[in-house]
Amino acid sequence: MSFDSLGLPEELLRAVKEQGYTKPSPIQEQAIPVILSGKDVMAAAQTGTGKTAGFTLPLLANLMKGERAKANQVRVLILTPTRELAAQIHESVCNYGQNLPLRSAVVFGGVKINPQMQLLRRGVDVLVATPGRLLDLYQQNAVRFKQLEVLVLDEADRMLDMGFIHDIKRIIKFLPEKRQNLLFSATFSNDIRKLAKGLVNDPVEISVSPRNTTAESVTQFIYEVDKTKKSPLLSTLIKENKWKQVLVFSKTKHGANRLVKQLEGRGILSAAIHGNKSQAARTRALASFKEGKITVLVATDIAARGIDIDQLEQVVNFDLPHVSEDYVHRIGRTGRAGNKGEAISLVCEDEFKLLKDIEKLIKKIIPRKVQPGFEPGTPLPPSVLDSREAKPKKPKKPRVEHKDGQRTGANNGARQSRVRSNFVGK
Ligand code: ADP
Ligand code: MG
């Protein structure tokens, strides 16, 4: 399967080639023709599977048809939970759309609203936004949805976890009823299905991996260690293994700051990103990390969500997450797009319960190690996978899987009647 056979226009194929992509990922293979056809989609795929291009490419293709965005109007609205994710998706929109005369913008909170209002004045074909800031802009009449054709909810599960449900419901009320809806999520939880009910119409369901499994390309293990020794152990591991780029997860903002201080004290260049940092500081930290100017980026779960770093090989869980699903999201930061990755968790005795929950969720026992010189005073009890404890699975709704040869309906949707327009400007 190559990108050429998916029905994408030449301008997009060229941009994809420039990104160095040789063939579509499974989610892209399935989602692109369906989205091109104008149908609603509900897609579940683990992180790093290429969901962004999976929806951006066909949406850009559809936007080439139809009338350009008028003043303050938006044609495709992409909602996503965090600022970092919004910025990243917008970057992808710009990359994939580089040969198209479309206008796009990204808006999120924590920065001045006025420049964003200016940006929206001429209208944009694609707007990437976090829900809170979008509502602010709407209330100030800076954005209008008369021309809205498509709503995308990216990382929908995370948006629910972060309490955006009411914002999302309010936003949906402002949108024209006739529109295409795309819902992307790492997993389909019951809450996601509930949200979907009031949102998508007769959606094509796409699912490329079973729920809550961890990527095969990621090697996982645990270092058993006492709580007070975690920070020196991390420094030792970084130095001994000569790690160049490590993403470290911390449970708390305070813990993240403290760890950065300690690492810096041992000569390891580090920075933290979390909700208490200004947007400028977060952007700067991420850029320094991507450019290799710092070795360690310490992040809280929310700040790290969806961050895409090319070829990140090392992820460290300094603390285990309290929500087991976060473990899957965290280690999904490495081993992306087929690269090899390693995810290490530093686990102390009082985290055993969290470890047990994680192992139950991912249905495997994570191999353990002890670093010489860091033997724990109180060892962890052994893990046992007790399948009887697992909750009985609810019967799943039948799924429409889009496989090769079944892709009927592509390109015969309502969006074919659009008039092509020429317009310039970015
Ligand atoms: P997700 O949203 O599923 O977590 P992303 O869309 O962020 O995943 O993509 C993860 C990484 O894979 C990005 O670095 C992206 O550039 C890369 N990628 C996407 N599609 C392809 C492809 N077809 N071939 C190679 N790399 C790809
Ligand atoms: Mg994504």
Coordinates of N, CA and C in Angstrom, one line a residue, residues 235-400:
S235 N 20.3 9.8 38.0 CA 21.5 10.5 37.5 C 22.5 9.4 37.1
T236 N 22.7 8.4 37.9 CA 23.6 7.3 37.6 C 23.3 6.6 36.3
L237 N 22.0 6.3 36.1 CA 21.6 5.6 34.9 C 21.8 6.5 33.6
I238 N 21.6 7.8 33.8 CA 21.8 8.7 32.6 C 23.3 8.8 32.3
K239 N 24.1 8.8 33.3 CA 25.6 8.9 33.1 C 26.1 7.6 32.6
E240 N 25.8 6.5 33.2 CA 26.3 5.2 32.8 C 25.9 4.8 31.4
N241 N 24.7 5.1 31.1 CA 24.2 4.6 29.8 C 24.4 5.7 28.7
K242 N 24.9 6.8 29.1 CA 25.2 8.0 28.2 C 23.9 8.3 27.4
W243 N 22.8 8.4 28.1 CA 21.5 8.8 27.5 C 21.6 10.2 27.1
K244 N 21.2 10.5 25.8 CA 21.3 11.8 25.3 C 20.0 12.6 25.4
Q245 N 18.9 11.9 25.5 CA 17.6 12.5 25.5 C 16.6 11.7 26.3
V246 N 16.3 12.1 27.4 CA 15.4 11.4 28.3 C 14.1 12.2 28.7
L247 N 13.0 11.6 28.4 CA 11.8 12.2 28.9 C 11.4 11.6 30.2
V248 N 11.3 12.4 31.3 CA 11.0 11.8 32.6 C 9.7 12.3 33.1
F249 N 8.9 11.3 33.6 CA 7.5 11.7 34.0 C 7.5 11.8 35.5
S250 N 6.9 12.9 36.0 CA 6.8 13.2 37.4 C 5.3 13.3 37.7
K251 N 4.9 12.8 38.9 CA 3.5 12.9 39.3 C 3.0 14.3 39.5
T252 N 3.9 15.1 40.1 CA 3.5 16.5 40.5 C 4.5 17.5 39.9
K253 N 3.9 18.7 39.8 CA 4.7 19.9 39.3 C 5.9 20.2 40.3
H254 N 5.5 20.1 41.6 CA 6.6 20.4 42.6 C 7.7 19.4 42.4
G255 N 7.3 18.1 42.3 CA 8.3 17.0 42.2 C 9.2 17.2 40.9
A256 N 8.5 17.7 39.8 CA 9.2 17.9 38.6 C 10.3 19.0 38.8
N257 N 9.9 20.1 39.4 CA 10.9 21.2 39.7 C 12.0 20.8 40.5
R258 N 11.7 20.0 41.6 CA 12.7 19.5 42.5 C 13.7 18.6 41.8
L259 N 13.2 17.7 41.0 CA 14.1 16.8 40.2 C 15.0 17.6 39.3
V260 N 14.5 18.6 38.6 CA 15.3 19.4 37.7 C 16.5 20.0 38.5
K261 N 16.2 20.6 39.6 CA 17.2 21.2 40.5 C 18.3 20.2 40.8
Q262 N 17.8 19.0 41.2 CA 18.8 17.9 41.7 C 19.7 17.5 40.5
L263 N 19.0 17.3 39.3 CA 19.8 16.8 38.2 C 20.8 17.9 37.7
E264 N 20.4 19.1 37.7 CA 21.3 20.2 37.3 C 22.4 20.3 38.3
G265 N 22.1 20.0 39.6 CA 23.2 20.0 40.6 C 24.2 18.9 40.3
R266 N 23.8 17.9 39.6 CA 24.8 16.8 39.3 C 25.3 17.0 37.8
G267 N 25.1 18.2 37.3 CA 25.7 18.5 36.0 C 24.9 17.9 34.8
I268 N 23.6 17.6 35.0 CA 22.8 17.1 33.9 C 21.8 18.2 33.5
L269 N 21.9 18.6 32.3 CA 21.1 19.8 31.8 C 19.6 19.3 31.7
S270 N 18.8 20.0 32.4 CA 17.4 19.6 32.5 C 16.4 20.8 32.5
A271 N 15.2 20.5 32.1 CA 14.1 21.5 32.3 C 12.8 20.8 32.6
A272 N 11.9 21.5 33.1 CA 10.6 20.9 33.4 C 9.5 21.6 32.6
I273 N 8.5 20.8 32.2 CA 7.3 21.4 31.7 C 6.0 20.9 32.4
H274 N 5.2 21.9 32.9 CA 4.0 21.5 33.6 C 3.1 22.8 33.6
G275 N 1.9 22.6 34.1 CA 0.9 23.6 34.0 C 1.2 24.9 34.7
N276 N 2.1 24.9 35.6 CA 2.5 26.2 36.3 C 3.5 27.0 35.5
K277 N 4.1 26.5 34.5 CA 5.1 27.2 33.7 C 4.4 28.0 32.7
S278 N 4.9 29.2 32.4 CA 4.3 30.0 31.3 C 4.4 29.3 30.0
Q279 N 3.6 29.7 29.1 CA 3.6 29.1 27.7 C 5.0 29.3 27.1
A280 N 5.6 30.4 27.3 CA 6.9 30.7 26.7 C 7.9 29.8 27.3
A281 N 7.9 29.5 28.6 CA 8.9 28.7 29.2 C 8.7 27.2 28.7
R282 N 7.4 26.8 28.5 CA 7.2 25.5 28.1 C 7.7 25.3 26.6
T283 N 7.4 26.2 25.8 CA 7.8 26.2 24.4 C 9.3 26.1 24.3
R284 N 10.0 27.0 25.2 CA 11.4 27.0 25.2 C 12.0 25.7 25.6
A285 N 11.5 25.1 26.7 CA 12.0 23.9 27.2 C 11.9 22.8 26.2
L286 N 10.7 22.7 25.5 CA 10.5 21.7 24.5 C 11.5 21.8 23.4
A287 N 11.7 23.1 22.9 CA 12.6 23.3 21.8 C 14.0 22.9 22.2
S288 N 14.5 23.3 23.4 CA 15.8 23.0 23.8 C 16.0 21.5 23.8
F289 N 15.0 20.8 24.3 CA 15.0 19.3 24.4 C 15.1 18.7 23.0
K290 N 14.3 19.2 22.1 CA 14.2 18.7 20.7 C 15.6 18.9 20.0
E291 N 16.2 20.1 20.3 CA 17.4 20.4 19.7 C 18.6 19.8 20.3
G292 N 18.4 19.1 21.4 CA 19.5 18.4 22.1 C 20.3 19.3 23.0
K293 N 19.8 20.5 23.3 CA 20.5 21.4 24.2 C 20.4 21.0 25.6
I294 N 19.4 20.3 26.0 CA 19.3 19.7 27.3 C 19.0 18.2 27.2
T295 N 19.5 17.5 28.2 CA 19.4 16.0 28.2 C 18.1 15.5 28.7
V296 N 17.5 16.2 29.7 CA 16.4 15.7 30.4 C 15.2 16.7 30.4
L297 N 14.1 16.2 30.0 CA 12.8 17.0 30.1 C 12.0 16.3 31.1
V298 N 11.6 17.0 32.2 CA 10.8 16.4 33.2 C 9.4 16.9 33.0
A299 N 8.4 16.1 32.8 CA 7.0 16.5 32.5 C 6.0 15.9 33.4
T300 N 4.9 16.6 33.6 CA 3.8 16.0 34.2 C 2.9 15.3 33.1
D301 N 2.0 14.5 33.5 CA 1.2 13.7 32.5 C 0.5 14.7 31.5
I302 N -0.1 15.7 32.1 CA -0.9 16.5 31.2 C -0.1 17.3 30.3
A303 N 1.1 17.8 30.8 CA 1.9 18.6 29.9 C 2.5 17.8 28.8
A304 N 2.8 16.5 29.1 CA 3.5 15.7 28.1 C 2.6 15.0 27.1
R305 N 1.3 15.1 27.4 CA 0.3 14.4 26.5 C 0.5 14.7 25.0
G306 N 0.8 13.7 24.2 CA 0.8 14.0 22.8 C 2.0 14.6 22.3
I307 N 3.0 15.0 23.1 CA 4.2 15.6 22.6 C 4.9 14.6 21.7
D308 N 5.3 15.0 20.6 CA 5.9 14.1 19.6 C 7.3 14.5 19.4
I309 N 8.2 13.7 19.8 CA 9.7 14.0 19.6 C 10.2 12.9 18.8
D310 N 10.8 13.2 17.7 CA 11.3 12.2 16.7 C 12.4 11.4 17.4
Q311 N 12.2 10.1 17.3 CA 13.2 9.1 17.7 C 13.6 9.3 19.2
L312 N 12.6 9.5 20.0 CA 12.9 9.5 21.5 C 13.1 8.1 21.9
E313 N 14.3 7.8 22.4 CA 14.6 6.4 22.8 C 14.3 6.1 24.2
Q314 N 14.3 7.1 25.1 CA 14.3 6.8 26.5 C 13.2 7.5 27.2
V315 N 12.3 6.8 27.9 CA 11.3 7.4 28.7 C 11.5 6.8 30.1
V316 N 11.4 7.7 31.2 CA 11.6 7.2 32.5 C 10.4 7.6 33.4
N317 N 9.8 6.7 34.0 CA 8.7 7.0 35.0 C 9.4 7.2 36.3
F318 N 9.5 8.4 36.7 CA 10.2 8.7 38.0 C 9.2 8.3 39.1
D319 N 7.9 8.5 38.9 CA 6.9 8.0 39.8 C 5.9 7.2 38.9
L320 N 5.3 6.2 39.4 CA 4.3 5.5 38.6 C 3.0 6.4 38.6
P321 N 2.3 6.4 37.5 CA 1.1 7.2 37.5 C 0.0 6.6 38.3
H322 N -0.9 7.5 38.8 CA -2.0 6.9 39.6 C -3.1 6.4 38.8
V323 N -3.2 6.9 37.5 CA -4.2 6.3 36.6 C -3.4 5.4 35.7
S324 N -3.8 4.1 35.7 CA -3.0 3.1 35.0 C -2.9 3.4 33.5
E325 N -4.0 3.9 32.9 CA -3.9 4.2 31.5 C -2.8 5.2 31.1
D326 N -2.5 6.1 32.1 CA -1.4 7.0 31.9 C -0.1 6.3 31.6
Y327 N 0.1 5.2 32.2 CA 1.3 4.4 31.9 C 1.4 4.1 30.4
V328 N 0.3 3.7 29.8 CA 0.3 3.4 28.4 C 0.6 4.6 27.6
H329 N 0.0 5.7 28.0 CA 0.3 7.0 27.3 C 1.7 7.4 27.4
R330 N 2.2 7.3 28.6 CA 3.6 7.8 28.9 C 4.6 7.0 28.0
I331 N 4.5 5.7 28.0 CA 5.5 4.9 27.3 C 5.3 5.0 25.8
G332 N 4.1 5.4 25.4 CA 3.8 5.7 24.0 C 4.6 6.9 23.5
R333 N 5.3 7.6 24.3 CA 6.1 8.7 23.9 C 7.4 8.2 23.2
T334 N 7.7 6.9 23.4 CA 8.9 6.3 22.8 C 8.5 5.2 21.8
G335 N 9.4 4.8 21.0 CA 9.1 3.7 20.1 C 8.1 4.1 19.1
R336 N 8.0 5.4 18.7 CA 7.0 5.9 17.8 C 7.4 5.6 16.4
A337 N 6.3 5.4 15.6 CA 6.5 5.2 14.1 C 7.6 4.1 13.9
G338 N 7.5 3.0 14.7 CA 8.4 1.9 14.4 C 9.8 2.0 14.9
N339 N 10.2 3.1 15.5 CA 11.5 3.2 16.1 C 11.5 2.4 17.4
K340 N 12.7 2.0 17.8 CA 12.9 1.2 19.0 C 12.9 2.2 20.2
G341 N 12.3 1.8 21.3 CA 12.3 2.6 22.5 C 12.4 1.8 23.8
E342 N 12.8 2.5 24.9 CA 12.9 1.8 26.1 C 12.2 2.7 27.2
A343 N 11.4 2.0 28.0 CA 10.6 2.7 29.0 C 11.0 2.1 30.4
I344 N 11.5 2.9 31.3 CA 12.0 2.4 32.6 C 11.1 3.1 33.7
S345 N 10.8 2.3 34.7 CA 10.0 2.9 35.8 C 10.9 2.7 37.1
L346 N 11.0 3.7 37.8 CA 11.7 3.6 39.1 C 10.6 3.4 40.2
V347 N 10.6 2.2 40.8 CA 9.4 1.8 41.6 C 9.9 1.5 43.0
C348 N 9.2 2.2 44.0 CA 9.5 1.9 45.4 C 8.4 1.2 46.0
E349 N 8.6 0.7 47.2 CA 7.7 -0.2 47.8 C 6.3 0.3 47.9
D350 N 6.1 1.6 48.2 CA 4.7 2.0 48.4 C 4.0 2.3 47.1
E351 N 4.7 2.0 46.0 CA 4.0 2.1 44.7 C 3.5 0.7 44.2
F352 N 3.7 -0.3 45.0 CA 3.4 -1.7 44.5 C 2.0 -1.8 44.0
K353 N 1.0 -1.2 44.7 CA -0.4 -1.3 44.3 C -0.6 -0.7 42.9
L354 N 0.1 0.4 42.7 CA 0.0 1.1 41.3 C 0.6 0.2 40.3
L355 N 1.7 -0.5 40.6 CA 2.4 -1.4 39.7 C 1.4 -2.5 39.3
K356 N 0.8 -3.1 40.4 CA -0.1 -4.2 40.2 C -1.2 -3.8 39.2
D357 N -1.8 -2.6 39.4 CA -2.9 -2.1 38.5 C -2.4 -2.0 37.1
I358 N -1.2 -1.5 36.9 CA -0.7 -1.3 35.6 C -0.5 -2.6 34.9
E359 N 0.1 -3.6 35.6 CA 0.4 -4.9 35.0 C -0.9 -5.6 34.7
K360 N -1.9 -5.3 35.5 CA -3.2 -5.9 35.2 C -3.8 -5.3 33.9
L361 N -3.6 -4.0 33.8 CA -4.1 -3.3 32.6 C -3.4 -3.8 31.3
I362 N -2.1 -3.8 31.4 CA -1.4 -4.1 30.1 C -1.2 -5.6 30.0
K363 N -1.7 -6.4 30.9 CA -1.7 -7.8 30.9 C -0.3 -8.4 30.7
K364 N 0.7 -7.8 31.3 CA 2.0 -8.4 31.4 C 2.7 -8.0 32.6
I365 N 3.7 -8.8 33.0 CA 4.5 -8.5 34.2 C 5.7 -7.8 33.6
I366 N 6.0 -6.7 34.2 CA 7.2 -5.9 33.7 C 8.4 -6.5 34.3
P367 N 9.4 -6.8 33.5 CA 10.7 -7.4 34.1 C 11.3 -6.4 35.1
R368 N 12.0 -6.9 36.1 CA 12.6 -6.1 37.2 C 14.1 -6.1 37.1
K369 N 14.7 -5.0 37.6 CA 16.2 -5.0 37.7 C 16.5 -4.3 39.0
V370 N 17.7 -4.5 39.5 CA 18.2 -3.7 40.6 C 19.6 -3.2 40.2
Q371 N 19.8 -1.9 40.4 CA 21.1 -1.4 40.0 C 22.0 -1.6 41.2
P372 N 23.3 -2.2 41.0 CA 24.2 -2.3 42.1 C 24.5 -1.0 42.8
G373 N 24.4 -1.0 44.1 CA 24.6 0.2 44.9 C 23.3 0.8 45.2
F374 N 22.2 0.4 44.6 CA 20.9 1.0 44.8 C 19.9 -0.1 45.3
E375 N 20.4 -1.2 45.9 CA 19.5 -2.2 46.4 C 18.5 -1.7 47.3
P376 N 17.2 -2.0 47.1 CA 16.2 -1.4 48.0 C 16.2 -2.0 49.4
G377 N 16.0 -1.1 50.4 CA 15.9 -1.6 51.8 C 14.7 -2.5 52.0
T378 N 13.6 -2.1 51.5 CA 12.4 -2.9 51.5 C 12.1 -3.3 50.1
P379 N 12.3 -4.6 49.8 CA 12.0 -5.1 48.4 C 10.5 -5.1 48.0
L380 N 10.2 -5.0 46.8 CA 8.8 -5.1 46.3 C 8.4 -6.6 46.4
P381 N 7.1 -6.8 46.8 CA 6.6 -8.1 46.7 C 6.6 -8.6 45.2
P382 N 6.6 -9.9 45.0 CA 6.6 -10.3 43.6 C 5.2 -10.0 42.9
S383 N 5.3 -9.8 41.6 CA 4.0 -9.5 40.8 C 3.4 -10.9 40.4
V384 N 2.1 -10.9 40.4 CA 1.4 -12.1 39.9 C 0.3 -11.6 39.0
L385 N 0.2 -12.2 37.9 CA -0.9 -11.8 37.0 C -2.1 -12.6 37.3
D386 N -3.1 -12.0 38.0 CA -4.2 -12.8 38.4 C -5.4 -12.4 37.4
S387 N -5.6 -13.3 36.5 CA -6.6 -12.9 35.5 C -8.0 -13.0 36.1
R388 N -8.2 -13.7 37.2 CA -9.5 -13.8 37.7 C -10.0 -12.4 38.2
E389 N -9.0 -11.6 38.6 CA -9.4 -10.3 39.1 C -9.9 -9.3 38.1
A390 N -9.6 -9.6 36.8 CA -10.0 -8.7 35.8 C -11.5 -8.7 35.7
K391 N -12.0 -7.5 35.5 CA -13.5 -7.3 35.3 C -14.0 -8.0 34.1
P392 N -15.1 -8.6 34.1 CA -15.6 -9.2 32.9 C -15.8 -8.1 31.8
K393 N -15.5 -8.4 30.6 CA -15.6 -7.4 29.5 C -17.0 -7.3 29.1
K394 N -17.4 -6.1 28.9 CA -18.7 -5.8 28.4 C -18.7 -6.2 26.9
P395 N -19.8 -6.8 26.4 CA -19.9 -7.1 25.0 C -19.7 -5.8 24.1
K396 N -18.8 -5.9 23.1 CA -18.6 -4.7 22.3 C -19.6 -4.7 21.2
K397 N -19.8 -3.4 20.8 CA -20.7 -3.2 19.6 C -20.0 -3.8 18.4
P398 N -20.7 -4.3 17.4 CA -20.0 -4.7 16.2 C -19.3 -3.6 15.6
R399 N -18.2 -3.8 15.0 CA -17.4 -2.8 14.4 C -17.4 -2.9 12.9
V400 N -17.3 -1.8 12.2 CA -17.1 -1.8 10.8 C -15.6 -1.6 10.6

